[in-house]
Coordinates of C-alpha atoms in Angstrom, one line a residue:
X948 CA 24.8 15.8 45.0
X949 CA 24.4 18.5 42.6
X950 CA 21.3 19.0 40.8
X951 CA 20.5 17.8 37.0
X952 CA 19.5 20.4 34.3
X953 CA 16.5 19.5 33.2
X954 CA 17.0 18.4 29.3
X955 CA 16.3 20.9 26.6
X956 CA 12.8 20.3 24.9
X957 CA 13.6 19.9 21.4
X958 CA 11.1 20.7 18.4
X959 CA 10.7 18.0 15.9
X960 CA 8.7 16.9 13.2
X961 CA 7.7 12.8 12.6
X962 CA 6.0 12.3 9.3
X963 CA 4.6 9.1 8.6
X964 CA 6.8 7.7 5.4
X965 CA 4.0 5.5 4.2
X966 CA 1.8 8.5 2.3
X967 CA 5.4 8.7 0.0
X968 CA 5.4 7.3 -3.8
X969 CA 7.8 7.4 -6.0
X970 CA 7.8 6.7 -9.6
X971 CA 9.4 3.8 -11.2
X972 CA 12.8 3.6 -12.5
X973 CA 14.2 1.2 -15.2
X974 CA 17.3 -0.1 -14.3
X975 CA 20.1 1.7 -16.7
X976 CA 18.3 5.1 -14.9
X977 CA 19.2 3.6 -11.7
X978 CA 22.5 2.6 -12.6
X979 CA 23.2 6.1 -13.8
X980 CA 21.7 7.4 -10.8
X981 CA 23.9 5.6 -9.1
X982 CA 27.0 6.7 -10.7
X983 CA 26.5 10.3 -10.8
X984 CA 25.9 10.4 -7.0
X985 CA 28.3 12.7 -5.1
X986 CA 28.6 14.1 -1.5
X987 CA 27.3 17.9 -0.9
X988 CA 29.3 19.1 2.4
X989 CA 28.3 23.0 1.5
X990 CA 24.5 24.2 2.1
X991 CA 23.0 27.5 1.3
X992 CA 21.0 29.2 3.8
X993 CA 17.6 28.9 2.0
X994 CA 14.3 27.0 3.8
X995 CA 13.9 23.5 1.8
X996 CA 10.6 23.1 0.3
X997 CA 8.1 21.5 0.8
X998 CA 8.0 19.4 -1.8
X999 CA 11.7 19.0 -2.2
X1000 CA 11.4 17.2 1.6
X1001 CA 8.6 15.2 0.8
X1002 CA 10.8 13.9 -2.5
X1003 CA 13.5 13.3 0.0
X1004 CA 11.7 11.7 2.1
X1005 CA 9.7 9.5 0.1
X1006 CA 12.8 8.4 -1.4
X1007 CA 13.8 7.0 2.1
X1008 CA 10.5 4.9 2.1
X1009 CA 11.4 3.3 -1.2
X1010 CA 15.0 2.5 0.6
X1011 CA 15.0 -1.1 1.0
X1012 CA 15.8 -2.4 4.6
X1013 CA 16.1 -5.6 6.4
X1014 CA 13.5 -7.9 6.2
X1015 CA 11.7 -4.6 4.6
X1016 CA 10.7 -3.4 8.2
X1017 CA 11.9 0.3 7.7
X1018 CA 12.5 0.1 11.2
X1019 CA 13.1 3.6 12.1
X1020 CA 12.0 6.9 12.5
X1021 CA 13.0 9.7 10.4
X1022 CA 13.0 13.5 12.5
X1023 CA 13.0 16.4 11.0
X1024 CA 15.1 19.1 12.7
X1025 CA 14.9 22.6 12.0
X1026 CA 15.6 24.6 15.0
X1027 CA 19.0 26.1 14.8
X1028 CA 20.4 25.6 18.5
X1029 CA 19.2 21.5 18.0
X1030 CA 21.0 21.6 14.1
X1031 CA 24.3 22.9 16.1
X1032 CA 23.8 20.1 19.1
X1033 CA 23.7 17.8 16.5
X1034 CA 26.6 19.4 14.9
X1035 CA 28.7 19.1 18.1
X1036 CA 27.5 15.5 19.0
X1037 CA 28.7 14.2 15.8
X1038 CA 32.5 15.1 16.6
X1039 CA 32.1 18.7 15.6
X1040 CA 31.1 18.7 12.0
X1041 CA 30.5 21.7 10.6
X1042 CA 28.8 21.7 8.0
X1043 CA 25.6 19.5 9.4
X1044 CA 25.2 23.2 11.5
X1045 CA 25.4 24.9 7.9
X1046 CA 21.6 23.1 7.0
X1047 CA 18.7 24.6 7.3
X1048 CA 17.0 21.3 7.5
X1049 CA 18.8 18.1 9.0
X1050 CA 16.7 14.4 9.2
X1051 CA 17.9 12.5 11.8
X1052 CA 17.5 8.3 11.2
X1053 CA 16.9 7.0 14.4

């Protein structure tokens, strides 16, 4: 029987979503929110900051779930050998090795 590698140790961050607020939108905002979404598949090689991640993140506490249990975990990956494991295990897309910063819902 050959021997199992011993699994990488992988550096993460968990941030507790419930310290996030975010301000109150009136509906036609939302609904032009909504419309002028579009997909980004192209990142620069910058560092996010701070304060743009705790935006983005307290905008996925305000994202209604089930029951409004939120029942998951959000971790914050920033090591670039995990980024291109991530890459790799979801069918070899690219671009998610491109980020400096990916958040993994889980």
């Amino acid at each position: 029987m050959r021997p199992v590698a011993p699994a990488p140790q992988l550096r993460i961050e968990r941030r507790c979503l419930s310290r996030y607020a975010l301000p109150r939108m009136n509906m036609p905002d939302f609904f032009q929110t909504v419309r002028a979404r579009q997909s980004v598949r192209a990142y620069q090689p910058k560092p996010i900051e701070p304060a743009q991640l705790d935006a983005i993140l307290a905008a996925a506490n305000q994202a209604p779930s089930a029951g409004n249990l939120q029942a998951y975990e959000i971790l914050i990956v920033r090591e670039p050998e995990t980024i291109q494991a991530l890459a790799t295990a979801c069918f070899n897309q690219g671009f998610v090795a491109q980020a400096p910063v990916v958040l993994v819902f889980c």
